[in-house]
PDB file of C-alpha atoms in Angstrom:
ATOM      1  CA  ASN A   1      -3.272  -3.481  17.149  1.00 39.00           C
ATOM      2  CA  LYS A   2      -3.390  -7.166  16.221  1.00 41.00           C
ATOM      3  CA  ARG A   3      -6.613  -9.038  15.730  1.00 38.00           C
ATOM      4  CA  ASN A   4      -5.090 -11.993  13.888  1.00 39.00           C
ATOM      5  CA  ASN A   5      -6.909 -15.296  13.527  1.00 41.00           C
ATOM      6  CA  PRO A   6      -4.701 -17.719  15.521  1.00 40.00           C
ATOM      7  CA  GLU A   7      -5.467 -20.502  13.043  1.00 43.00           C
ATOM      8  CA  LEU A   8      -3.839 -18.454  10.278  1.00 40.00           C
ATOM      9  CA  GLY A   9      -0.629 -17.940  12.208  1.00 41.00           C
ATOM     10  CA  ARG A  10       0.129 -15.337  14.856  1.00 37.00           C
ATOM     11  CA  SER A  11       3.580 -13.826  14.688  1.00 42.00           C
ATOM     12  CA  LYS A  12       5.128 -12.427  17.872  1.00 51.00           C
ATOM     13  CA  MET A  13       7.315 -10.194  15.754  1.00 50.00           C
ATOM     14  CA  PRO A  14       6.343  -6.598  14.953  1.00 58.00           C
ATOM     15  CA  SER A  15       4.284  -6.114  11.814  1.00 67.00           C
ATOM     16  CA  SER A  16       5.179  -3.762   8.980  1.00 71.00           C
ATOM     17  CA  HIS A  17       1.671  -2.345   9.429  1.00 75.00           C
ATOM     18  CA  ASP A  18       1.643  -2.020  13.233  1.00 73.00           C
ATOM     19  CA  TYR A  19       0.089   1.160  14.608  1.00 76.00           C
ATOM     20  CA  ALA A  20      -1.158   2.553  17.906  1.00 75.00           C
ATOM     21  CA  ASP A  21      -4.862   2.137  18.629  1.00 84.00           C
ATOM     22  CA  CYS A  22      -6.785   5.412  18.487  1.00 88.00           C
ATOM     23  CA  PRO A  23     -10.287   5.590  20.070  1.00 92.00           C
ATOM     24  CA  GLU A  24     -11.137   8.535  17.793  1.00 92.00           C
ATOM     25  CA  ASN A  25     -11.290   6.142  14.840  1.00 95.00           C
ATOM     26  CA  GLU A  26     -14.528   4.677  16.171  1.00 96.00           C
ATOM     27  CA  SER A  27     -16.378   7.940  15.510  1.00 96.00           C
ATOM     28  CA  ILE A  28     -14.870   9.108  12.223  1.00 98.00           C
ATOM     29  CA  LEU A  29     -16.918  10.379   9.309  1.00 98.00           C
ATOM     30  CA  ILE A  30     -16.542   8.375   6.096  1.00 98.00           C
ATOM     31  CA  SER A  31     -17.092  10.002   2.714  1.00 98.00           C
ATOM     32  CA  MET A  32     -19.194   7.954   0.304  1.00 98.00           C
ATOM     33  CA  ARG A  33     -20.562   8.230  -3.209  1.00 98.00           C
ATOM     34  CA  THR A  34     -22.890   5.317  -3.903  1.00 95.00           C
ATOM     35  CA  HIS A  35     -25.912   4.558  -6.043  1.00 90.00           C
ATOM     36  CA  GLN A  36     -28.036   5.722  -3.124  1.00 84.00           C
ATOM     37  CA  THR A  37     -26.263   9.085  -2.702  1.00 86.00           C
ATOM     38  CA  GLY A  38     -26.246   9.895  -6.417  1.00 87.00           C
ATOM     39  CA  PRO A  39     -23.404  12.006  -7.860  1.00 91.00           C
ATOM     40  CA  GLU A  40     -22.774  13.839  -4.571  1.00 94.00           C
ATOM     41  CA  PHE A  41     -20.508  12.618  -1.769  1.00 97.00           C
ATOM     42  CA  GLN A  42     -22.009  12.254   1.695  1.00 97.00           C
ATOM     43  CA  LEU A  43     -20.246  12.188   5.060  1.00 98.00           C
ATOM     44  CA  VAL A  44     -21.521   9.237   7.075  1.00 97.00           C
ATOM     45  CA  PRO A  45     -20.638   8.145  10.650  1.00 98.00           C
ATOM     46  CA  ARG A  46     -18.495   5.000  10.674  1.00 97.00           C
ATOM     47  CA  SER A  47     -21.244   2.943  12.325  1.00 97.00           C
ATOM     48  CA  GLU A  48     -23.665   3.849   9.507  1.00 96.00           C
ATOM     49  CA  ALA A  49     -21.325   3.495   6.517  1.00 97.00           C
ATOM     50  CA  LYS A  50     -22.642   0.737   4.252  1.00 95.00           C
ATOM     51  CA  VAL A  51     -22.533  -0.429   0.653  1.00 95.00           C
ATOM     52  CA  SER A  52     -25.030  -2.731  -1.046  1.00 96.00           C
ATOM     53  CA  VAL A  53     -24.498  -6.492  -1.196  1.00 96.00           C
ATOM     54  CA  PHE A  54     -25.023  -5.990  -4.942  1.00 97.00           C
ATOM     55  CA  ASP A  55     -21.979  -3.715  -5.208  1.00 97.00           C
ATOM     56  CA  SER A  56     -19.330  -4.878  -7.699  1.00 97.00           C
ATOM     57  CA  GLY A  57     -16.596  -4.647  -5.097  1.00 97.00           C
ATOM     58  CA  PHE A  58     -18.429  -6.867  -2.609  1.00 96.00           C
ATOM     59  CA  MET A  59     -19.500  -9.433  -5.186  1.00 95.00           C
ATOM     60  CA  LEU A  60     -16.474  -9.523  -7.481  1.00 95.00           C
ATOM     61  CA  GLY A  61     -13.560  -7.529  -6.054  1.00 96.00           C
ATOM     62  CA  ASP A  62     -14.050  -5.331  -9.123  1.00 97.00           C
ATOM     63  CA  GLY A  63     -12.268  -2.044  -8.471  1.00 97.00           C
ATOM     64  CA  CYS A  64      -9.103  -0.266  -7.359  1.00 98.00           C
ATOM     65  CA  TRP A  65      -7.844   1.284  -4.142  1.00 98.00           C
ATOM     66  CA  GLU A  66      -5.099   3.511  -2.757  1.00 98.00           C
ATOM     67  CA  GLY A  67      -3.516   3.956   0.667  1.00 97.00           C
ATOM     68  CA  ILE A  68      -2.647   7.638   1.254  1.00 98.00           C
ATOM     69  CA  ARG A  69      -0.988   9.464   4.130  1.00 97.00           C
ATOM     70  CA  LEU A  70      -1.950  12.855   5.548  1.00 97.00           C
ATOM     71  CA  HIS A  71       0.637  14.853   7.503  1.00 96.00           C
ATOM     72  CA  ASN A  72       0.478  18.466   8.620  1.00 96.00           C
ATOM     73  CA  GLY A  73      -2.902  18.590   6.882  1.00 96.00           C
ATOM     74  CA  VAL A  74      -1.270  17.714   3.544  1.00 97.00           C
ATOM     75  CA  LEU A  75      -1.884  14.623   1.408  1.00 97.00           C
ATOM     76  CA  PHE A  76       1.550  13.175   0.748  1.00 97.00           C
ATOM     77  CA  ASP A  77       2.447  12.408  -2.879  1.00 97.00           C
ATOM     78  CA  ILE A  78      -1.212  12.665  -3.807  1.00 97.00           C
ATOM     79  CA  GLU A  79      -0.551  13.247  -7.507  1.00 97.00           C
ATOM     80  CA  ALA A  80       1.299   9.916  -7.757  1.00 97.00           C
ATOM     81  CA  HIS A  81      -1.572   8.138  -6.017  1.00 98.00           C
ATOM     82  CA  MET A  82      -4.093   9.725  -8.376  1.00 98.00           C
ATOM     83  CA  ASP A  83      -1.988   8.730 -11.388  1.00 98.00           C
ATOM     84  CA  ARG A  84      -1.952   5.088 -10.258  1.00 97.00           C
ATOM     85  CA  MET A  85      -5.648   5.068  -9.373  1.00 98.00           C
ATOM     86  CA  PHE A  86      -6.809   6.595 -12.663  1.00 98.00           C
ATOM     87  CA  GLU A  87      -4.383   4.459 -14.687  1.00 97.00           C
ATOM     88  CA  GLY A  88      -5.785   1.274 -13.149  1.00 97.00           C
ATOM     89  CA  CYS A  89      -9.371   2.418 -13.555  1.00 97.00           C
ATOM     90  CA  LYS A  90      -8.791   3.271 -17.217  1.00 97.00           C
ATOM     91  CA  ALA A  91      -7.299  -0.171 -17.846  1.00 96.00           C
ATOM     92  CA  LEU A  92     -10.390  -1.722 -16.232  1.00 96.00           C
ATOM     93  CA  MET A  93     -12.713   0.703 -18.076  1.00 97.00           C
ATOM     94  CA  ILE A  94     -14.067   2.254 -14.873  1.00 97.00           C
ATOM     95  CA  ASP A  95     -15.000   5.900 -15.510  1.00 97.00           C
ATOM     96  CA  LEU A  96     -15.013   7.608 -12.130  1.00 97.00           C
ATOM     97  CA  GLY A  97     -17.095  10.499 -13.407  1.00 96.00           C
ATOM     98  CA  LEU A  98     -14.777  13.123 -11.924  1.00 97.00           C
ATOM     99  CA  THR A  99     -11.259  14.456 -12.387  1.00 98.00           C
ATOM    100  CA  PRO A 100      -8.244  13.702 -10.173  1.00 98.00           C
ATOM    101  CA  GLU A 101      -8.402  17.257  -8.841  1.00 97.00           C
ATOM    102  CA  GLU A 102     -12.064  16.853  -7.910  1.00 98.00           C
ATOM    103  CA  LEU A 103     -11.328  13.591  -6.129  1.00 98.00           C
ATOM    104  CA  ILE A 104      -8.450  15.195  -4.198  1.00 98.00           C
ATOM    105  CA  LYS A 105     -10.826  17.929  -3.034  1.00 97.00           C
ATOM    106  CA  GLU A 106     -13.266  15.283  -1.776  1.00 98.00           C
ATOM    107  CA  ILE A 107     -10.503  13.613   0.214  1.00 98.00           C
ATOM    108  CA  TYR A 108      -9.553  16.934   1.807  1.00 98.00           C
ATOM    109  CA  LYS A 109     -13.225  17.640   2.582  1.00 98.00           C
ATOM    110  CA  CYS A 110     -13.356  14.344   4.446  1.00 98.00           C
ATOM    111  CA  THR A 111     -10.175  14.837   6.489  1.00 98.00           C
ATOM    112  CA  ASP A 112     -11.075  18.471   7.220  1.00 97.00           C
ATOM    113  CA  ALA A 113     -14.551  17.423   8.410  1.00 98.00           C
ATOM    114  CA  ASN A 114     -12.856  14.988  10.790  1.00 98.00           C
ATOM    115  CA  LYS A 115     -10.451  17.733  11.956  1.00 97.00           C
ATOM    116  CA  GLN A 116      -7.531  15.462  11.132  1.00 97.00           C
ATOM    117  CA  LYS A 117      -4.018  16.685  10.544  1.00 96.00           C
ATOM    118  CA  ASP A 118      -1.282  14.192  11.425  1.00 95.00           C
ATOM    119  CA  HIS A 119      -0.666  10.421  11.410  1.00 94.00           C
ATOM    120  CA  VAL A 120      -3.679   9.835   9.148  1.00 97.00           C
ATOM    121  CA  HIS A 121      -3.863   6.840   6.818  1.00 97.00           C
ATOM    122  CA  ILE A 122      -6.589   7.089   4.190  1.00 98.00           C
ATOM    123  CA  ARG A 123      -8.046   4.127   2.337  1.00 98.00           C
ATOM    124  CA  LEU A 124      -9.531   5.341  -0.951  1.00 98.00           C
ATOM    125  CA  MET A 125     -11.686   2.643  -2.543  1.00 98.00           C
ATOM    126  CA  VAL A 126     -13.372   2.611  -5.934  1.00 98.00           C
ATOM    127  CA  THR A 127     -15.625  -0.138  -7.294  1.00 98.00           C
ATOM    128  CA  ARG A 128     -17.390  -0.423 -10.625  1.00 97.00           C
ATOM    129  CA  GLY A 129     -20.680   0.221  -8.841  1.00 97.00           C
ATOM    130  CA  LEU A 130     -24.052  -1.382  -8.246  1.00 97.00           C
ATOM    131  CA  LYS A 131     -25.348  -4.485 -10.040  1.00 96.00           C
ATOM    132  CA  PRO A 132     -29.029  -5.356 -10.545  1.00 96.00           C
ATOM    133  CA  THR A 133     -28.196  -9.015  -9.820  1.00 96.00           C
ATOM    134  CA  PRO A 134     -25.063 -11.081  -9.101  1.00 95.00           C
ATOM    135  CA  TYR A 135     -23.350 -11.047 -12.488  1.00 94.00           C
ATOM    136  CA  GLN A 136     -19.815 -10.468 -13.715  1.00 94.00           C
ATOM    137  CA  ALA A 137     -20.320  -8.458 -16.910  1.00 95.00           C
ATOM    138  CA  PRO A 138     -19.438  -4.755 -16.487  1.00 95.00           C
ATOM    139  CA  LYS A 139     -22.226  -3.743 -18.905  1.00 95.00           C
ATOM    140  CA  THR A 140     -24.853  -4.598 -16.268  1.00 94.00           C
ATOM    141  CA  THR A 141     -23.591  -1.955 -13.809  1.00 95.00           C
ATOM    142  CA  ILE A 142     -26.127   0.661 -12.708  1.00 94.00           C
ATOM    143  CA  GLY A 143     -25.033   4.294 -12.403  1.00 93.00           C
ATOM    144  CA  LEU A 144     -21.699   5.707 -11.287  1.00 96.00           C
ATOM    145  CA  PRO A 145     -18.835   3.827  -9.637  1.00 97.00           C
ATOM    146  CA  THR A 146     -18.879   3.581  -5.849  1.00 98.00           C
ATOM    147  CA  ILE A 147     -16.219   5.703  -4.092  1.00 98.00           C
ATOM    148  CA  VAL A 148     -15.437   5.398  -0.367  1.00 98.00           C
ATOM    149  CA  ILE A 149     -12.904   7.477   1.605  1.00 98.00           C
ATOM    150  CA  ILE A 150     -11.929   6.114   5.056  1.00 98.00           C
ATOM    151  CA  PRO A 151      -9.522   8.338   7.045  1.00 98.00           C
ATOM    152  CA  GLU A 152      -8.105   6.757  10.214  1.00 97.00           C
ATOM    153  CA  ILE A 153      -5.446   7.943  12.638  1.00 96.00           C
ATOM    154  CA  LYS A 154      -2.691   5.347  12.470  1.00 94.00           C
ATOM    155  CA  LYS A 155       0.603   6.321  14.019  1.00 89.00           C
ATOM    156  CA  SER A 156       3.057   3.746  12.734  1.00 85.00           C
ATOM    157  CA  SER A 157       5.267   1.878  15.173  1.00 84.00           C
ATOM    158  CA  GLU A 158       8.709   3.412  15.693  1.00 87.00           C
ATOM    159  CA  GLU A 159       9.803   0.174  17.378  1.00 90.00           C
ATOM    160  CA  THR A 160       9.204  -1.805  14.196  1.00 92.00           C
ATOM    161  CA  LYS A 161      11.361   0.600  12.187  1.00 93.00           C
ATOM    162  CA  GLU A 162      14.281  -0.333  14.458  1.00 94.00           C
ATOM    163  CA  VAL A 163      13.604  -3.947  15.438  1.00 95.00           C
ATOM    164  CA  GLY A 164      12.651  -5.166  11.987  1.00 96.00           C
ATOM    165  CA  VAL A 165      10.610  -8.054  10.583  1.00 96.00           C
ATOM    166  CA  ARG A 166      11.104 -11.674   9.492  1.00 97.00           C
ATOM    167  CA  LEU A 167      10.140 -12.935   6.042  1.00 98.00           C
ATOM    168  CA  MET A 168       9.412 -16.381   4.647  1.00 98.00           C
ATOM    169  CA  THR A 169       9.453 -17.250   0.954  1.00 98.00           C
ATOM    170  CA  VAL A 170       6.169 -18.826  -0.106  1.00 98.00           C
ATOM    171  CA  SER A 171       5.066 -21.002  -3.008  1.00 97.00           C
ATOM    172  CA  THR A 172       2.460 -18.496  -4.225  1.00 96.00           C
ATOM    173  CA  ARG A 173       4.020 -16.593  -7.142  1.00 96.00           C
ATOM    174  CA  ARG A 174       3.460 -13.147  -8.518  1.00 95.00           C
ATOM    175  CA  GLY A 175       1.683 -13.457 -11.851  1.00 92.00           C
ATOM    176  CA  ARG A 176       2.465 -12.202 -15.324  1.00 92.00           C
ATOM    177  CA  PRO A 177       0.729  -9.115 -16.764  1.00 91.00           C
ATOM    178  CA  ASP A 178      -1.141 -11.321 -19.242  1.00 92.00           C
ATOM    179  CA  VAL A 179      -2.826 -13.190 -16.350  1.00 91.00           C
ATOM    180  CA  GLN A 180      -3.744 -10.256 -14.104  1.00 91.00           C
ATOM    181  CA  ASP A 181      -1.560  -7.192 -14.389  1.00 93.00           C
ATOM    182  CA  PRO A 182       0.230  -6.767 -11.015  1.00 92.00           C
ATOM    183  CA  ALA A 183       0.415  -3.039 -11.763  1.00 91.00           C
ATOM    184  CA  TRP A 184      -3.310  -2.802 -10.960  1.00 93.00           C
ATOM    185  CA  ASN A 185      -3.881  -1.902  -7.303  1.00 95.00           C
ATOM    186  CA  SER A 186      -7.103  -3.873  -7.453  1.00 95.00           C
ATOM    187  CA  HIS A 187      -9.484  -5.142  -4.777  1.00 95.00           C
ATOM    188  CA  SER A 188      -8.815  -8.660  -6.079  1.00 91.00           C
ATOM    189  CA  LYS A 189      -5.949  -9.361  -3.656  1.00 92.00           C
ATOM    190  CA  LEU A 190      -6.341 -13.127  -3.228  1.00 94.00           C
ATOM    191  CA  ASN A 191      -2.911 -13.762  -4.747  1.00 94.00           C
ATOM    192  CA  CYS A 192      -1.301 -11.684  -1.981  1.00 96.00           C
ATOM    193  CA  ILE A 193      -3.691 -12.930   0.714  1.00 96.00           C
ATOM    194  CA  SER A 194      -2.822 -16.532  -0.130  1.00 96.00           C
ATOM    195  CA  ALA A 195       0.863 -15.657   0.252  1.00 97.00           C
ATOM    196  CA  CYS A 196       0.168 -13.839   3.520  1.00 96.00           C
ATOM    197  CA  ILE A 197      -1.620 -16.893   4.950  1.00 97.00           C
ATOM    198  CA  GLN A 198       1.262 -19.181   4.054  1.00 97.00           C
ATOM    199  CA  GLY A 199       3.819 -16.797   5.541  1.00 96.00           C
ATOM    200  CA  GLY A 200       1.792 -16.453   8.736  1.00 95.00           C
ATOM    201  CA  LEU A 201       1.477 -20.218   9.142  1.00 96.00           C
ATOM    202  CA  ALA A 202       5.273 -20.426   8.832  1.00 95.00           C
ATOM    203  CA  GLY A 203       5.636 -17.944  11.705  1.00 95.00           C
ATOM    204  CA  ALA A 204       6.857 -15.051   9.569  1.00 96.00           C
ATOM    205  CA  ASP A 205       5.611 -11.474   9.668  1.00 95.00           C
ATOM    206  CA  GLU A 206       5.218 -11.237   5.925  1.00 96.00           C
ATOM    207  CA  ALA A 207       5.604 -13.369   2.814  1.00 98.00           C
ATOM    208  CA  LEU A 208       8.351 -12.964   0.223  1.00 98.00           C
ATOM    209  CA  MET A 209       7.067 -13.834  -3.248  1.00 98.00           C
ATOM    210  CA  LEU A 210       8.984 -14.960  -6.317  1.00 98.00           C
ATOM    211  CA  ASP A 211       8.189 -14.156  -9.945  1.00 97.00           C
ATOM    212  CA  PRO A 212       7.199 -16.831 -12.521  1.00 96.00           C
ATOM    213  CA  ASN A 213      10.893 -17.451 -13.282  1.00 96.00           C
ATOM    214  CA  GLY A 214      11.902 -18.013  -9.670  1.00 97.00           C
ATOM    215  CA  PHE A 215      13.542 -14.630  -9.071  1.00 98.00           C
ATOM    216  CA  VAL A 216      12.674 -12.431  -6.090  1.00 98.00           C
ATOM    217  CA  ALA A 217       9.672 -10.209  -6.812  1.00 98.00           C
ATOM    218  CA  THR A 218       8.033  -8.515  -3.823  1.00 97.00           C
ATOM    219  CA  CYS A 219       6.295  -9.122  -0.503  1.00 97.00           C
ATOM    220  CA  ASN A 220       2.580  -9.651  -0.072  1.00 96.00           C
ATOM    221  CA  SER A 221       1.963  -6.050   1.070  1.00 95.00           C
ATOM    222  CA  THR A 222       5.326  -4.272   0.816  1.00 97.00           C
ATOM    223  CA  HIS A 223       8.231  -3.958  -1.630  1.00 97.00           C
ATOM    224  CA  PHE A 224      11.528  -5.716  -1.014  1.00 98.00           C
ATOM    225  CA  PHE A 225      15.129  -4.482  -1.224  1.00 98.00           C
ATOM    226  CA  ILE A 226      18.540  -5.860  -0.334  1.00 98.00           C
ATOM    227  CA  VAL A 227      21.864  -4.121   0.268  1.00 98.00           C
ATOM    228  CA  ARG A 228      25.088  -5.661  -1.089  1.00 98.00           C
ATOM    229  CA  LYS A 229      28.509  -4.003  -0.863  1.00 97.00           C
ATOM    230  CA  GLY A 230      27.017  -0.527  -0.606  1.00 97.00           C
ATOM    231  CA  GLU A 231      24.549  -1.032  -3.470  1.00 98.00           C
ATOM    232  CA  ILE A 232      20.764  -1.302  -3.197  1.00 98.00           C
ATOM    233  CA  TRP A 233      19.128  -4.063  -5.221  1.00 98.00           C
ATOM    234  CA  THR A 234      15.440  -4.494  -5.943  1.00 98.00           C
ATOM    235  CA  SER A 235      13.434  -6.471  -8.456  1.00 98.00           C
ATOM    236  CA  GLN A 236      12.528  -5.260 -11.907  1.00 96.00           C
ATOM    237  CA  PRO A 237       8.991  -3.823 -12.018  1.00 95.00           C
ATOM    238  CA  LYS A 238       7.671  -6.603 -14.297  1.00 94.00           C
ATOM    239  CA  HIS A 239       5.708  -8.571 -11.694  1.00 95.00           C
ATOM    240  CA  ILE A 240       4.988  -6.032  -8.964  1.00 96.00           C
ATOM    241  CA  LEU A 241       2.693  -3.180  -8.087  1.00 95.00           C
ATOM    242  CA  HIS A 242       4.426   0.041  -9.086  1.00 95.00           C
ATOM    243  CA  GLY A 243       5.010   1.206  -5.528  1.00 96.00           C
ATOM    244  CA  ILE A 244       5.107   4.920  -4.803  1.00 97.00           C
ATOM    245  CA  THR A 245       7.288   4.615  -1.691  1.00 97.00           C
ATOM    246  CA  ARG A 246       9.470   2.150  -3.599  1.00 98.00           C
ATOM    247  CA  GLN A 247      10.056   4.701  -6.364  1.00 97.00           C
ATOM    248  CA  ASN A 248      10.708   7.487  -3.868  1.00 98.00           C
ATOM    249  CA  ILE A 249      13.390   5.387  -2.185  1.00 98.00           C
ATOM    250  CA  ILE A 250      15.024   4.593  -5.541  1.00 98.00           C
ATOM    251  CA  ASP A 251      15.031   8.275  -6.554  1.00 98.00           C
ATOM    252  CA  LEU A 252      16.211   9.562  -3.163  1.00 98.00           C
ATOM    253  CA  ALA A 253      18.999   7.004  -2.918  1.00 98.00           C
ATOM    254  CA  ARG A 254      20.319   7.905  -6.348  1.00 98.00           C
ATOM    255  CA  LYS A 255      20.146  11.621  -5.550  1.00 98.00           C
ATOM    256  CA  ASN A 256      22.299  10.903  -2.493  1.00 98.00           C
ATOM    257  CA  GLY A 257      24.962   9.058  -4.458  1.00 98.00           C
ATOM    258  CA  ILE A 258      23.825   5.515  -3.651  1.00 98.00           C
ATOM    259  CA  VAL A 259      23.865   2.976  -6.480  1.00 98.00           C
ATOM    260  CA  VAL A 260      20.443   1.371  -7.041  1.00 98.00           C
ATOM    261  CA  LYS A 261      19.958  -1.597  -9.350  1.00 98.00           C
ATOM    262  CA  GLU A 262      16.641  -2.996 -10.580  1.00 98.00           C
ATOM    263  CA  LEU A 263      17.477  -6.520 -11.661  1.00 98.00           C
ATOM    264  CA  ASP A 264      16.661 -10.215 -11.442  1.00 98.00           C
ATOM    265  CA  PHE A 265      18.271 -11.958  -8.466  1.00 98.00           C
ATOM    266  CA  SER A 266      17.741 -15.225  -6.659  1.00 98.00           C
ATOM    267  CA  LEU A 267      17.242 -16.066  -2.987  1.00 98.00           C
ATOM    268  CA  THR A 268      20.929 -16.957  -2.714  1.00 98.00           C
ATOM    269  CA  LYS A 269      21.767 -13.266  -3.100  1.00 98.00           C
ATOM    270  CA  VAL A 270      19.154 -12.413  -0.460  1.00 98.00           C
ATOM    271  CA  TYR A 271      20.566 -14.815   2.133  1.00 98.00           C
ATOM    272  CA  SER A 272      24.071 -13.365   1.752  1.00 98.00           C
ATOM    273  CA  ALA A 273      22.985  -9.703   1.683  1.00 98.00           C
ATOM    274  CA  ASP A 274      24.472  -7.202   4.102  1.00 98.00           C
ATOM    275  CA  GLU A 275      21.042  -5.709   4.828  1.00 98.00           C
ATOM    276  CA  ALA A 276      17.461  -6.021   3.628  1.00 98.00           C
ATOM    277  CA  PHE A 277      14.343  -3.905   4.038  1.00 98.00           C
ATOM    278  CA  VAL A 278      10.766  -3.441   2.878  1.00 98.00           C
ATOM    279  CA  THR A 279       8.906  -0.275   1.916  1.00 97.00           C
ATOM    280  CA  GLY A 280       5.292   0.827   1.799  1.00 95.00           C
ATOM    281  CA  THR A 281       2.939   3.763   2.338  1.00 92.00           C
ATOM    282  CA  MET A 282       2.147   2.639   5.874  1.00 86.00           C
ATOM    283  CA  ALA A 283       5.411   0.825   6.561  1.00 78.00           C
ATOM    284  CA  GLY A 284       7.850   3.492   5.433  1.00 91.00           C
ATOM    285  CA  GLN A 285      11.153   1.606   5.497  1.00 96.00           C
ATOM    286  CA  ILE A 286      11.364  -1.465   7.760  1.00 97.00           C
ATOM    287  CA  PRO A 287      14.538  -3.533   8.198  1.00 97.00           C
ATOM    288  CA  VAL A 288      14.351  -7.254   7.481  1.00 98.00           C
ATOM    289  CA  ILE A 289      16.342  -9.277  10.023  1.00 98.00           C
ATOM    290  CA  SER A 290      15.835 -12.754   8.553  1.00 98.00           C
ATOM    291  CA  VAL A 291      14.563 -14.515   5.447  1.00 98.00           C
ATOM    292  CA  ASP A 292      13.665 -18.231   5.488  1.00 98.00           C
ATOM    293  CA  GLY A 293      15.445 -18.619   8.822  1.00 97.00           C
ATOM    294  CA  ARG A 294      18.696 -17.110   7.498  1.00 98.00           C
ATOM    295  CA  GLN A 295      19.881 -14.100   9.476  1.00 98.00           C
ATOM    296  CA  ILE A 296      20.442 -11.061   7.285  1.00 98.00           C
ATOM    297  CA  GLY A 297      23.686  -9.248   8.127  1.00 97.00           C
ATOM    298  CA  ASP A 298      24.038  -8.985  11.885  1.00 96.00           C
ATOM    299  CA  GLY A 299      20.308  -9.494  12.436  1.00 96.00           C
ATOM    300  CA  LYS A 300      19.420  -5.898  13.186  1.00 96.00           C
ATOM    301  CA  ARG A 301      18.853  -2.581  11.425  1.00 97.00           C
ATOM    302  CA  GLY A 302      21.939  -1.725   9.416  1.00 97.00           C
ATOM    303  CA  PRO A 303      23.556   1.620   8.557  1.00 98.00           C
ATOM    304  CA  MET A 304      22.084   1.810   5.055  1.00 98.00           C
ATOM    305  CA  VAL A 305      18.504   1.291   6.228  1.00 98.00           C
ATOM    306  CA  LYS A 306      18.977   3.836   9.002  1.00 98.00           C
ATOM    307  CA  ARG A 307      20.392   6.345   6.509  1.00 98.00           C
ATOM    308  CA  LEU A 308      17.496   5.801   4.105  1.00 98.00           C
ATOM    309  CA  GLN A 309      14.985   6.268   6.917  1.00 98.00           C
ATOM    310  CA  GLU A 310      16.586   9.615   7.761  1.00 97.00           C
ATOM    311  CA  ILE A 311      16.688  10.730   4.102  1.00 98.00           C
ATOM    312  CA  TYR A 312      13.067   9.715   3.562  1.00 97.00           C
ATOM    313  CA  SER A 313      11.882  11.416   6.757  1.00 96.00           C
ATOM    314  CA  LYS A 314      13.375  14.743   5.639  1.00 97.00           C
ATOM    315  CA  PHE A 315      11.813  14.334   2.193  1.00 97.00           C
ATOM    316  CA  PHE A 316       8.426  13.469   3.713  1.00 96.00           C
ATOM    317  CA  LEU A 317       8.442  16.538   5.979  1.00 95.00           C
ATOM    318  CA  ALA A 318       9.496  18.826   3.122  1.00 96.00           C
ATOM    319  CA  GLN A 319       6.763  17.505   0.828  1.00 95.00           C
ATOM    320  CA  THR A 320       4.068  18.005   3.474  1.00 95.00           C
ATOM    321  CA  ALA A 321       5.159  21.476   4.606  1.00 94.00           C
ATOM    322  CA  LYS A 322       2.288  23.254   2.864  1.00 89.00           C
ATOM    323  CA  ARG A 323      -0.996  22.305   1.209  1.00 87.00           C
ATOM    324  CA  ALA A 324      -1.050  23.108  -2.504  1.00 81.00           C
ATOM    325  CA  ASP A 325      -3.070  26.120  -3.643  1.00 79.00           C
ATOM    326  CA  GLY A 326      -6.664  25.318  -4.497  1.00 79.00           C
ATOM    327  CA  PHE A 327      -6.995  22.517  -1.966  1.00 82.00           C
TER     328      PHE A 327
END
């Protein structure tokens, strides 16, 4: 499902976010709480789902979002997603006007109304809300924050999980927390989009970004790991979004006796790695076969990545075996 702009670079390689087209997505119901709906959520057909041009998200990118998976009718790791969402909103002084538990119930109402159960990827979006006129100051916002829940069926590509992706290091850096905290999963993604454009123009599937000191940080939409002599290395969490799949992989690897190190390392260590991979809510774990034209390992999925995929799959199925009471 690729609708890339050719002028921005079209990669023939699989994408970490590839999925099978699903005609049912054209007729989904989207849950919305806007200034027009008041405090109640309304289910709206996709073709009729709209927000005002005066919304803070449209005008300023002012808000936070989460990508959430639904499997077996269960929202996977939903508590972690709520923690990150509410943490970011508190930092930005956006009061959602409801509790995490209430928001979880609204997400389930939406997926249940769509009769969805498996292979569902949900985009939960929050903005500061409606403005009376184009203006930056949060104090001018009218009413409650806007909340939109978009549930689409997106079965991720199994081919990509085996074939892998190519990365290119770009000049766009991840910023420091005193510029714009990278821990915020905010709508203001131009830093990552700029990196994505540069990587695409170079013919890569995704961009690898460095931190302000020149060490490896993360990719533009996934988290990055390397494997060296049986150990897994990943960047320190100073300049990255605190990834939920990233943390699950770190925890699961350690529980299975695999050494994981969060440390500063340069591209030289990447080029000579035995394996490399990226992680994400949609991506899962995807092998990286080359970085900056250097083949990683033997240029295909290695034994460590395959093992981690198997460990994570079992964990994912166990965590989505049953919906929690009350939801």
